[in-house]
């Protein structure tokens, strides 16, 4: 029987709504056999997730989703199989989280100017001790009736040109890959179709990613249409990148898809778990 993989998920350690334990429990319920917890700019939930995974028979792949600024755009690079104890990775992620905290205050001030009071305080409450992301502001704004749902709130308040937008100053592509590789991990370009880049620009990104020895492309993502998956499979093959898949699950009411409900790879993809780095999980490759 083939295993079910979900290699992109979030917990309350970033902007997901399940604790690491509850996420793993839910993954087990969804019959996910191999799960990666990939919180934004933190591996803090990995230890807790690993404990839960051990008791439920789920294979937990330690991961992280690193925020990157590339050519004036924010993109996300997944680090799979990273060692959470790695000092340089942790220093890098800590710097990204301090930018997050500064950005959150800035978002709060900008919203204040448009007449929305106490947004920073509320977002901090939603983040409950973890570093603050735009989703925490979004939850507050929806609750207060400023928008109808998550998509609506992002479109009206939190993207370029809107009142609560602050330009990201994240890691460079080179830095992100150095941290991930230094921590023994594999780098994967997350949800490539979501950036809506031109083919030329996407090829440039993939080219630079390959120059930094990046390993994979998230061909199947919860936020990709089937056509997106097929297009990304072509890009992966063209550049000899391994294929990854993940729901990008954030909790109930997820804007993307369900945890573990992952479409199969289009033909011609080489799954990332076929690479030697994954042998630790499977004495016999599946
Ligand atoms: P941040 O890293 O704090 O800038 O927030 C990025 C996160 O916001 C993503 O990982 C998603 O969870 C969420 N997000 C971004 N765009 C949208 C959207 N249009 N609708 C819903 N959630 C979104
Ligand atoms: Mn998120
Ligand atoms: Mn992402
Ligand atoms: Mn994600």
mmCIF file with all atom_site columns, C-alpha atoms and ligand atoms in Angstrom, residues 10 15 40 65 135 248 250, ligand 2:
data_model
loop_
_atom_site.group_PDB
_atom_site.id
_atom_site.type_symbol
_atom_site.label_atom_id
_atom_site.label_alt_id
_atom_site.label_comp_id
_atom_site.label_asym_id
_atom_site.label_entity_id
_atom_site.label_seq_id
_atom_site.pdbx_PDB_ins_code
_atom_site.Cartn_x
_atom_site.Cartn_y
_atom_site.Cartn_z
_atom_site.occupancy
_atom_site.B_iso_or_equiv
_atom_site.pdbx_formal_charge
_atom_site.auth_seq_id
_atom_site.auth_comp_id
_atom_site.auth_asym_id
_atom_site.auth_atom_id
_atom_site.pdbx_PDB_model_num
ATOM   1 C  CA  . UNK A 1 10  ? 1.137  24.782 10.000 1.00 0.00 ? 10  UNK A CA  1
ATOM   2 C  CA  . UNK A 1 15  ? -0.398 30.940 11.801 1.00 0.00 ? 15  UNK A CA  1
ATOM   3 C  CA  . UNK A 1 40  ? 6.651  30.038 9.090  1.00 0.00 ? 40  UNK A CA  1
ATOM   4 C  CA  . UNK A 1 65  ? 8.786  27.453 5.752  1.00 0.00 ? 65  UNK A CA  1
ATOM   5 C  CA  . UNK A 1 135 ? -3.263 35.767 9.402  1.00 0.00 ? 135 UNK A CA  1
ATOM   6 C  CA  . UNK A 1 248 ? -0.447 23.936 3.305  1.00 0.00 ? 248 UNK A CA  1
ATOM   7 C  CA  . UNK A 1 250 ? -3.650 25.934 8.476  1.00 0.00 ? 250 UNK A CA  1
HETATM 8 MN MN1 . LIG B 2 .   ? 0.479  30.788 6.647  1.00 0.00 ? 2   LIG B MN1 1
#
